[in-house]
Tab-separated table of N, CA, C and O in Angstrom:
chain	number	residue	atom	x	y	z
X	1	MET	N	5.035	-24.078	9.143
X	1	MET	CA	4.792	-22.261	9.441
X	1	MET	C	5.745	-21.598	10.153
X	1	MET	O	5.831	-21.644	11.241
X	2	THR	N	6.597	-20.707	9.753
X	2	THR	CA	7.591	-19.786	10.084
X	2	THR	C	7.201	-18.573	11.219
X	2	THR	O	5.886	-18.203	10.949
X	3	LEU	N	8.060	-18.181	11.872
X	3	LEU	CA	7.609	-16.975	12.914
X	3	LEU	C	7.292	-15.868	12.089
X	3	LEU	O	5.745	-15.600	11.910
X	4	ILE	N	7.674	-15.526	10.975
X	4	ILE	CA	7.148	-14.423	10.002
X	4	ILE	C	6.067	-14.346	9.163
X	4	ILE	O	5.129	-13.899	8.962
X	5	ASP	N	5.835	-15.815	8.698
X	5	ASP	CA	4.361	-16.336	8.295
X	5	ASP	C	3.370	-16.267	8.914
X	5	ASP	O	2.356	-15.745	8.389
X	6	ARG	N	3.292	-16.252	10.478
X	6	ARG	CA	2.240	-16.678	11.218
X	6	ARG	C	2.061	-15.012	11.475
X	6	ARG	O	0.682	-14.912	11.684
X	7	TYR	N	3.023	-14.617	11.594
X	7	TYR	CA	2.947	-12.852	11.898
X	7	TYR	C	2.118	-12.145	11.072
X	7	TYR	O	1.611	-11.760	11.531
X	8	ILE	N	2.670	-12.409	9.735
X	8	ILE	CA	2.059	-11.677	8.452
X	8	ILE	C	0.617	-12.134	8.659
X	8	ILE	O	-0.297	-11.351	8.013
X	9	ASP	N	0.574	-13.121	8.840
X	9	ASP	CA	-0.906	-14.096	8.551
X	9	ASP	C	-1.714	-13.351	9.409
X	9	ASP	O	-3.041	-12.716	8.835
X	10	CYS	N	-1.851	-13.022	10.604
X	10	CYS	CA	-2.139	-12.169	11.863
X	10	CYS	C	-2.662	-10.923	10.908
X	10	CYS	O	-3.527	-11.111	11.068
X	11	TRP	N	-1.457	-10.329	10.418
X	11	TRP	CA	-2.008	-8.863	10.245
X	11	TRP	C	-2.913	-9.072	8.895
X	11	TRP	O	-3.648	-7.848	8.687
X	12	ASN	N	-2.913	-10.145	7.903
X	12	ASN	CA	-3.599	-10.411	6.838
X	12	ASN	C	-5.206	-10.485	6.915
X	12	ASN	O	-5.769	-10.736	5.764
X	13	GLN	N	-5.507	-11.009	8.172
X	13	GLN	CA	-6.814	-11.710	8.672
X	13	GLN	C	-7.865	-10.650	8.944
X	13	GLN	O	-7.577	-9.895	9.502
X	14	THR	N	-8.715	-10.652	7.765
X	14	THR	CA	-9.737	-9.828	7.813
X	14	THR	C	-10.883	-10.433	8.478
X	14	THR	O	-11.886	-9.448	9.133
X	15	ASP	N	-11.105	-11.616	9.021
X	15	ASP	CA	-12.366	-12.083	9.638
X	15	ASP	C	-12.052	-11.946	11.120
X	15	ASP	O	-11.130	-12.598	12.071
X	16	PRO	N	-12.673	-11.234	11.507
X	16	PRO	CA	-12.283	-10.635	13.222
X	16	PRO	C	-12.437	-12.200	14.173
X	16	PRO	O	-11.459	-12.172	15.055
X	17	GLU	N	-12.988	-13.212	13.963
X	17	GLU	CA	-12.849	-14.573	14.839
X	17	GLU	C	-11.402	-14.762	14.263
X	17	GLU	O	-10.862	-15.597	15.116
X	18	ALA	N	-11.189	-15.317	13.132
X	18	ALA	CA	-10.437	-15.811	12.805
X	18	ALA	C	-8.935	-15.104	13.064
X	18	ALA	O	-7.861	-16.032	13.896
X	19	ARG	N	-9.134	-13.338	13.041
X	19	ARG	CA	-8.061	-12.829	13.607
X	19	ARG	C	-7.949	-12.786	14.850
X	19	ARG	O	-6.558	-12.928	15.590
X	20	ALA	N	-8.767	-13.096	15.951
X	20	ALA	CA	-8.485	-12.989	17.475
X	20	ALA	C	-7.865	-14.406	17.565
X	20	ALA	O	-7.123	-14.073	18.346
X	21	LYS	N	-8.385	-15.509	17.064
X	21	LYS	CA	-7.459	-16.442	17.210
X	21	LYS	C	-6.442	-16.672	16.794
X	21	LYS	O	-5.209	-17.203	17.516
X	22	ALA	N	-5.645	-16.044	15.540
X	22	ALA	CA	-4.630	-16.130	15.463
X	22	ALA	C	-3.612	-15.089	16.339
X	22	ALA	O	-2.694	-15.604	16.313
X	23	VAL	N	-4.023	-14.060	16.324
X	23	VAL	CA	-3.512	-13.238	17.413
X	23	VAL	C	-3.398	-14.515	18.764
X	23	VAL	O	-2.312	-14.140	19.575
X	24	ALA	N	-4.252	-14.701	19.335
X	24	ALA	CA	-4.175	-15.672	20.676
X	24	ALA	C	-2.684	-16.734	20.387
X	24	ALA	O	-2.774	-17.278	21.653
X	25	ASP	N	-3.075	-17.175	19.638
X	25	ASP	CA	-2.348	-18.689	18.997
X	25	ASP	C	-0.521	-17.687	18.892
X	25	ASP	O	0.306	-18.913	19.668
X	26	LEU	N	-0.709	-16.719	18.162
X	26	LEU	CA	0.984	-16.646	18.378
X	26	LEU	C	1.483	-15.821	19.200
X	26	LEU	O	2.417	-15.701	19.839
X	27	TRP	N	0.610	-14.699	20.004
X	27	TRP	CA	1.006	-13.828	21.170
X	27	TRP	C	0.410	-13.873	22.654
X	27	TRP	O	-0.267	-14.977	22.600
X	28	THR	N	1.597	-14.183	23.492
X	28	THR	CA	1.256	-14.280	25.016
X	28	THR	C	-0.211	-13.243	25.322
X	28	THR	O	-0.270	-12.368	24.859
X	29	GLU	N	-0.864	-13.767	26.468
X	29	GLU	CA	-1.892	-12.816	27.079
X	29	GLU	C	-1.214	-11.381	27.345
X	29	GLU	O	-2.538	-10.505	26.926
X	30	ASP	N	-0.060	-10.959	28.013
X	30	ASP	CA	0.163	-9.764	28.056
X	30	ASP	C	1.081	-8.783	27.264
X	30	ASP	O	1.870	-8.131	27.726
X	31	ALA	N	1.133	-9.386	26.032
X	31	ALA	CA	2.054	-9.052	24.587
X	31	ALA	C	2.226	-7.824	24.396
X	31	ALA	O	0.820	-6.972	24.560
X	32	THR	N	2.978	-7.034	24.066
X	32	THR	CA	2.710	-5.765	23.784
X	32	THR	C	3.407	-5.317	22.312
X	32	THR	O	3.916	-6.159	21.789
X	33	TYR	N	2.769	-4.193	21.828
X	33	TYR	CA	2.919	-3.627	20.785
X	33	TYR	C	2.935	-2.471	20.285
X	33	TYR	O	2.159	-1.830	20.806
X	34	THR	N	4.594	-2.092	19.900
X	34	THR	CA	4.466	-0.443	20.114
X	34	THR	C	4.982	0.143	18.408
X	34	THR	O	6.321	-0.891	18.065
X	35	ASP	N	4.566	0.931	18.203
X	35	ASP	CA	4.968	1.512	16.667
X	35	ASP	C	5.378	3.079	16.743
X	35	ASP	O	4.166	3.446	17.765
X	36	PRO	N	5.545	3.230	16.045
X	36	PRO	CA	4.866	5.246	15.667
X	36	PRO	C	3.325	5.732	15.730
X	36	PRO	O	3.295	6.641	16.053
X	37	LEU	N	2.362	4.634	15.731
X	37	LEU	CA	0.923	4.697	15.520
X	37	LEU	C	0.451	4.117	16.621
X	37	LEU	O	-1.106	4.592	17.026
X	38	ALA	N	0.840	3.101	17.195
X	38	ALA	CA	0.136	2.446	18.545
X	38	ALA	C	0.817	1.931	19.880
X	38	ALA	O	2.443	1.783	19.452
X	39	ASP	N	0.393	1.778	20.661
X	39	ASP	CA	0.907	1.178	21.920
X	39	ASP	C	-0.043	0.818	22.616
X	39	ASP	O	-1.161	1.340	23.572
X	40	VAL	N	-0.035	-0.553	22.363
X	40	VAL	CA	-1.118	-1.544	23.261
X	40	VAL	C	-0.642	-2.833	23.892
X	40	VAL	O	0.937	-3.387	23.420
X	41	THR	N	-1.475	-3.388	24.745
X	41	THR	CA	-1.169	-4.336	25.398
X	41	THR	C	-2.032	-5.087	25.235
X	41	THR	O	-3.438	-5.186	24.981
X	42	GLY	N	-1.881	-6.857	25.276
X	42	GLY	CA	-2.760	-7.622	25.549
X	42	GLY	C	-3.539	-8.086	23.658
X	42	GLY	O	-3.530	-7.354	22.924
X	43	HIS	N	-4.452	-9.702	23.719
X	43	HIS	CA	-4.749	-9.895	22.073
X	43	HIS	C	-5.933	-8.783	21.606
X	43	HIS	O	-5.757	-8.543	20.743
X	44	ALA	N	-6.456	-8.465	22.760
X	44	ALA	CA	-7.901	-7.272	22.081
X	44	ALA	C	-6.699	-6.273	21.744
X	44	ALA	O	-7.511	-5.793	20.462
X	45	GLY	N	-6.300	-5.240	22.408
X	45	GLY	CA	-5.568	-4.235	21.780
X	45	GLY	C	-4.670	-4.472	20.128
X	45	GLY	O	-4.868	-3.694	19.817
X	46	ILE	N	-4.034	-5.539	20.571
X	46	ILE	CA	-3.467	-6.339	19.039
X	46	ILE	C	-4.212	-6.227	18.094
X	46	ILE	O	-3.815	-5.745	16.965
X	47	ALA	N	-5.557	-7.088	18.114
X	47	ALA	CA	-6.411	-7.184	17.412
X	47	ALA	C	-6.960	-5.992	16.689
X	47	ALA	O	-7.464	-5.691	15.486
X	48	ALA	N	-6.995	-5.100	17.346
X	48	ALA	CA	-7.894	-3.905	17.294
X	48	ALA	C	-6.884	-2.812	15.847
X	48	ALA	O	-7.103	-2.304	15.845
X	49	VAL	N	-5.299	-3.304	16.704
X	49	VAL	CA	-4.513	-2.337	15.993
X	49	VAL	C	-4.384	-2.754	14.135
X	49	VAL	O	-4.339	-2.078	13.280
X	50	ILE	N	-4.759	-3.833	14.345
X	50	ILE	CA	-4.548	-4.966	13.612
X	50	ILE	C	-5.557	-4.636	12.139
X	50	ILE	O	-5.646	-4.212	11.017
X	51	GLU	N	-6.528	-4.359	13.076
X	51	GLU	CA	-7.818	-4.225	12.379
X	51	GLU	C	-8.136	-2.482	11.643
X	51	GLU	O	-8.502	-2.384	10.581
X	52	ALA	N	-7.676	-1.856	12.485
X	52	ALA	CA	-7.337	-0.303	11.903
X	52	ALA	C	-6.408	-0.205	11.142
X	52	ALA	O	-6.720	0.883	10.088
X	53	ALA	N	-5.285	-0.740	11.211
X	53	ALA	CA	-4.451	-0.921	9.954
X	53	ALA	C	-4.993	-1.324	8.176
X	53	ALA	O	-5.198	-0.356	7.507
X	54	GLN	N	-5.881	-2.381	8.768
X	54	GLN	CA	-6.524	-2.922	7.444
X	54	GLN	C	-7.372	-1.690	7.197
X	54	GLN	O	-7.621	-1.558	5.665
X	55	GLY	N	-8.271	-1.119	7.898
X	55	GLY	CA	-9.400	0.234	7.535
X	55	GLY	C	-8.880	1.047	6.583
X	55	GLY	O	-9.416	1.794	5.869
X	56	MET	N	-7.415	1.468	7.110
X	56	MET	CA	-6.886	2.750	6.458
X	56	MET	C	-6.031	2.143	5.220
X	56	MET	O	-5.853	3.261	4.602
X	57	PHE	N	-6.036	0.961	5.019
X	57	PHE	CA	-5.511	0.369	3.737
X	57	PHE	C	-6.072	-0.847	2.720
X	57	PHE	O	-5.672	-1.851	3.040
X	58	PRO	N	-7.463	-0.331	2.813
X	58	PRO	CA	-8.373	-1.601	2.358
X	58	PRO	C	-7.968	-1.776	0.862
X	58	PRO	O	-7.136	-1.550	0.179
X	59	GLY	N	-7.853	-3.558	0.792
X	59	GLY	CA	-7.578	-4.066	-0.008
X	59	GLY	C	-6.199	-4.372	-0.089
X	59	GLY	O	-5.095	-4.983	-1.189
X	60	LEU	N	-5.571	-3.693	0.561
X	60	LEU	CA	-3.613	-3.802	0.494
X	60	LEU	C	-3.153	-5.309	1.220
X	60	LEU	O	-4.177	-5.496	2.242
X	61	VAL	N	-2.037	-5.655	1.269
X	61	VAL	CA	-1.931	-6.967	1.992
X	61	VAL	C	-0.284	-6.740	2.442
X	61	VAL	O	0.640	-6.284	2.229
X	62	PHE	N	-0.324	-7.448	4.102
X	62	PHE	CA	0.783	-7.544	3.664
X	62	PHE	C	1.818	-8.708	3.675
X	62	PHE	O	1.058	-9.632	3.375
X	63	SER	N	3.116	-8.618	3.346
X	63	SER	CA	4.140	-9.423	2.996
X	63	SER	C	5.394	-9.555	3.481
X	63	SER	O	5.660	-8.329	4.168
X	64	ALA	N	6.049	-10.556	3.544
X	64	ALA	CA	7.629	-10.610	4.323
X	64	ALA	C	8.589	-9.736	3.483
X	64	ALA	O	8.186	-9.963	2.414
X	65	GLY	N	9.520	-8.987	4.182
X	65	GLY	CA	10.458	-8.098	3.023
X	65	GLY	C	11.645	-8.866	3.110
X	65	GLY	O	11.951	-10.190	3.245
X	66	GLU	N	12.797	-8.758	2.788
X	66	GLU	CA	14.267	-9.165	2.787
X	66	GLU	C	14.542	-9.709	3.755
X	66	GLU	O	15.278	-10.434	3.678
X	67	VAL	N	14.855	-9.293	5.050
X	67	VAL	CA	15.255	-9.365	6.424
X	67	VAL	C	14.486	-10.109	7.656
X	67	VAL	O	13.230	-9.957	7.387
X	68	TYR	N	15.278	-11.249	7.654
X	68	TYR	CA	14.651	-11.920	8.898
X	68	TYR	C	15.924	-12.271	9.837
X	68	TYR	O	16.799	-12.908	8.765
X	69	ASP	N	15.985	-12.496	10.605
X	69	ASP	CA	17.581	-12.566	11.680
X	69	ASP	C	16.804	-13.227	13.140
X	69	ASP	O	15.985	-12.530	13.541
X	70	ALA	N	17.404	-14.450	13.263
X	70	ALA	CA	16.965	-14.310	15.075
X	70	ALA	C	18.212	-15.110	15.772
X	70	ALA	O	19.143	-15.869	15.352
X	71	HIS	N	17.768	-14.358	17.254
X	71	HIS	CA	18.791	-15.274	18.107
X	71	HIS	C	18.266	-15.356	19.071
X	71	HIS	O	17.570	-14.205	19.854
X	72	HIS	N	18.724	-15.790	20.208
X	72	HIS	CA	18.048	-16.312	21.090
X	72	HIS	C	16.820	-16.111	21.295
X	72	HIS	O	15.794	-17.019	20.802
X	73	HIS	N	16.117	-14.975	22.229
X	73	HIS	CA	14.645	-15.028	22.491
X	73	HIS	C	14.044	-13.312	21.239
X	73	HIS	O	13.623	-13.053	21.722
X	74	ILE	N	15.221	-13.559	20.251
X	74	ILE	CA	14.780	-12.054	19.663
X	74	ILE	C	14.793	-12.232	18.390
X	74	ILE	O	15.597	-13.142	17.597
X	75	ALA	N	13.624	-11.768	17.632
X	75	ALA	CA	13.588	-11.894	15.814
X	75	ALA	C	13.889	-10.519	14.827
X	75	ALA	O	12.916	-9.819	15.886
X	76	ARG	N	14.273	-10.448	14.138
X	76	ARG	CA	13.985	-8.747	13.585
X	76	ARG	C	13.500	-9.303	12.132
X	76	ARG	O	14.054	-10.188	11.436
X	77	PHE	N	12.875	-8.343	11.480
X	77	PHE	CA	12.613	-8.966	9.922
X	77	PHE	C	11.766	-7.634	9.669
X	77	PHE	O	11.221	-6.666	10.494
X	78	THR	N	11.527	-7.596	8.357
X	78	THR	CA	11.108	-6.324	7.738
X	78	THR	C	9.841	-7.071	6.802
X	78	THR	O	9.554	-8.342	6.639
X	79	TRP	N	8.794	-6.037	6.870
X	79	TRP	CA	7.548	-6.579	6.021
X	79	TRP	C	7.341	-5.061	4.893
X	79	TRP	O	7.631	-4.113	5.223
X	80	HIS	N	6.496	-5.736	3.994
X	80	HIS	CA	6.100	-4.697	3.348
X	80	HIS	C	4.211	-4.673	3.235
X	80	HIS	O	3.320	-5.863	3.698
X	81	LEU	N	3.640	-3.311	3.030
X	81	LEU	CA	2.536	-3.269	2.753
X	81	LEU	C	2.149	-2.620	1.223
X	81	LEU	O	2.629	-1.890	1.445
X	82	GLY	N	1.595	-3.642	0.664
X	82	GLY	CA	0.916	-3.012	-0.374
X	82	GLY	C	-0.432	-4.026	-1.456
X	82	GLY	O	-0.497	-5.050	-0.633
X	83	PRO	N	-0.411	-3.462	-2.898
X	83	PRO	CA	-1.130	-4.262	-3.550
X	83	PRO	C	-0.940	-5.830	-3.481
X	83	PRO	O	0.433	-5.769	-3.878
X	84	GLU	N	-1.414	-7.028	-3.686
X	84	GLU	CA	-0.758	-8.251	-3.991
X	84	GLU	C	-0.201	-8.205	-5.124
X	84	GLU	O	-0.364	-7.839	-6.294
X	85	GLY	N	1.016	-8.851	-4.833
X	85	GLY	CA	2.504	-8.478	-5.802
X	85	GLY	C	2.986	-7.620	-6.477
X	85	GLY	O	3.395	-7.230	-7.326
X	86	GLY	N	2.098	-6.197	-5.947
X	86	GLY	CA	3.030	-5.250	-6.546
X	86	GLY	C	3.843	-4.350	-5.589
X	86	GLY	O	4.195	-4.801	-4.726
X	87	GLU	N	4.245	-3.242	-6.195
X	87	GLU	CA	4.938	-1.747	-5.394
X	87	GLU	C	3.995	-1.969	-4.136
X	87	GLU	O	3.016	-1.679	-3.486
X	88	PRO	N	5.039	-2.029	-2.655
X	88	PRO	CA	4.831	-1.739	-1.429
X	88	PRO	C	4.589	-0.390	-1.360
X	88	PRO	O	5.476	0.766	-1.900
X	89	VAL	N	3.403	0.512	-0.439
X	89	VAL	CA	3.499	1.578	-0.310
X	89	VAL	C	3.784	1.947	1.393
X	89	VAL	O	4.176	3.117	1.756
X	90	ALA	N	4.070	0.763	2.026
X	90	ALA	CA	4.329	1.207	3.458
X	90	ALA	C	5.666	-0.376	3.454
X	90	ALA	O	5.713	-1.520	3.390
X	91	ILE	N	6.781	0.397	4.346
X	91	ILE	CA	7.711	-0.802	4.351
X	91	ILE	C	8.175	-0.540	6.028
X	91	ILE	O	7.898	0.321	6.270
X	92	GLY	N	8.135	-1.504	7.092
X	92	GLY	CA	8.293	-1.821	8.025
X	92	GLY	C	9.503	-2.598	8.376
X	92	GLY	O	10.165	-3.694	8.246
X	93	PHE	N	10.044	-2.628	9.814
X	93	PHE	CA	10.950	-3.119	10.241
X	93	PHE	C	10.490	-3.358	11.821
X	93	PHE	O	10.295	-2.352	12.588
X	94	ASP	N	10.348	-4.863	12.517
X	94	ASP	CA	9.718	-4.921	13.498
X	94	ASP	C	11.046	-5.959	14.102
X	94	ASP	O	11.528	-6.898	13.657
X	95	VAL	N	10.916	-5.587	15.692
X	95	VAL	CA	11.852	-6.317	16.329
X	95	VAL	C	10.977	-6.734	17.465
X	95	VAL	O	10.027	-6.447	18.368
X	96	ALA	N	11.033	-8.987	17.451
X	96	ALA	CA	9.964	-9.099	18.744
X	96	ALA	C	10.652	-9.808	19.635
X	96	ALA	O	11.610	-10.629	19.441
X	97	GLU	N	10.378	-10.109	20.587
X	97	GLU	CA	10.788	-10.518	21.910
X	97	GLU	C	9.892	-12.326	22.112
X	97	GLU	O	8.727	-11.622	22.148
X	98	LEU	N	10.507	-12.978	21.950
X	98	LEU	CA	10.075	-14.486	22.172
X	98	LEU	C	9.631	-15.018	23.242
X	98	LEU	O	10.889	-14.873	24.261
X	99	THR	N	9.317	-15.767	23.811
X	99	THR	CA	9.247	-16.726	25.011
X	99	THR	C	9.648	-17.685	24.712
X	99	THR	O	9.907	-18.451	23.811
X	100	GLU	N	9.671	-19.008	25.711
X	100	GLU	CA	10.332	-19.952	25.408
X	100	GLU	C	9.645	-20.981	24.235
X	100	GLU	O	10.312	-21.993	23.795
X	101	ASP	N	7.960	-21.077	24.210
X	101	ASP	CA	7.582	-21.514	23.386
X	101	ASP	C	7.643	-20.691	22.488
X	101	ASP	O	6.775	-21.674	21.220
X	102	GLY	N	7.951	-19.915	21.813
X	102	GLY	CA	8.022	-19.014	20.521
X	102	GLY	C	6.998	-18.126	20.464
X	102	GLY	O	6.852	-17.873	19.555
X	103	ARG	N	6.144	-18.018	21.263
X	103	ARG	CA	5.040	-17.191	21.022
X	103	ARG	C	5.856	-15.593	21.121
X	103	ARG	O	6.879	-15.488	21.985
X	104	ILE	N	5.063	-14.432	20.525
X	104	ILE	CA	5.569	-12.967	20.925
X	104	ILE	C	5.057	-12.530	22.169
X	104	ILE	O	3.733	-12.776	22.421
X	105	ARG	N	5.885	-11.662	22.724
X	105	ARG	CA	5.434	-11.619	24.411
X	105	ARG	C	5.688	-9.816	23.692
X	105	ARG	O	4.974	-9.030	24.620
X	106	LYS	N	6.849	-9.420	22.846
X	106	LYS	CA	6.970	-7.858	22.612
X	106	LYS	C	6.641	-7.611	20.774
X	106	LYS	O	8.319	-8.402	20.784
X	107	VAL	N	6.724	-7.012	20.750
X	107	VAL	CA	7.154	-6.287	19.046
X	107	VAL	C	6.948	-5.044	19.494
X	107	VAL	O	6.356	-4.029	20.028
X	108	LEU	N	8.434	-4.039	19.243
X	108	LEU	CA	8.902	-2.715	18.714
X	108	LEU	C	8.925	-2.432	17.307
X	108	LEU	O	9.520	-3.197	16.659
X	109	GLY	N	7.807	-1.910	16.653
X	109	GLY	CA	7.958	-1.489	15.121
X	109	GLY	C	8.104	0.149	14.918
X	109	GLY	O	8.268	0.521	15.352
X	110	PHE	N	8.867	-0.363	13.632
X	110	PHE	CA	9.423	1.096	12.660
X	110	PHE	C	8.814	1.288	11.475
X	110	PHE	O	9.021	0.150	10.599
X	111	LEU	N	8.507	2.408	10.835
X	111	LEU	CA	7.848	2.649	9.800
X	111	LEU	C	9.375	3.614	8.893
X	111	LEU	O	9.414	4.425	9.040
X	112	ASP	N	10.013	2.531	7.882
X	112	ASP	CA	10.613	2.996	7.095
X	112	ASP	C	10.053	3.628	6.119
X	112	ASP	O	10.916	4.695	5.485
X	113	LYS	N	9.059	3.594	5.483
X	113	LYS	CA	8.459	4.043	4.209
X	113	LYS	C	6.838	4.149	4.458
X	113	LYS	O	6.376	3.232	5.009
X	114	VAL	N	6.293	5.564	4.629
X	114	VAL	CA	4.706	5.185	4.572
X	114	VAL	C	4.403	6.289	3.392
X	114	VAL	O	5.150	6.929	2.643
X	115	PRO	N	2.836	5.715	3.374
X	115	PRO	CA	2.363	6.641	2.476
X	115	PRO	C	2.542	8.208	2.884
X	115	PRO	O	2.424	8.336	3.707
X	116	SER	N	2.346	9.142	1.587
X	116	SER	CA	2.060	10.521	1.798
X	116	SER	C	1.186	10.948	2.266
X	116	SER	O	-0.095	10.479	1.549
């Protein structure tokens, strides 16, 4: 499973315990997540942002976008949020800083398309 697959899986995980485990497996304990709507640190903060996004968009799912590129300890990728197999209502672009073991230390997120 690739980094983007694991990342998208975290964002789609609706069971709180499974989500907490997915976040803990993928992110460092002191990881940060920053986008226009959130600025959090740590597993609990990241899981809370994911839960809040799911609450704002019930029934929608995240999927990988068209862009994925990585070098050294940095990855960038796009993602979509929408009905499964349907047109996305939101599109974002994230940049992740990774540790030597491939876990996420920091994500800087940008929203390219948001619902009105």
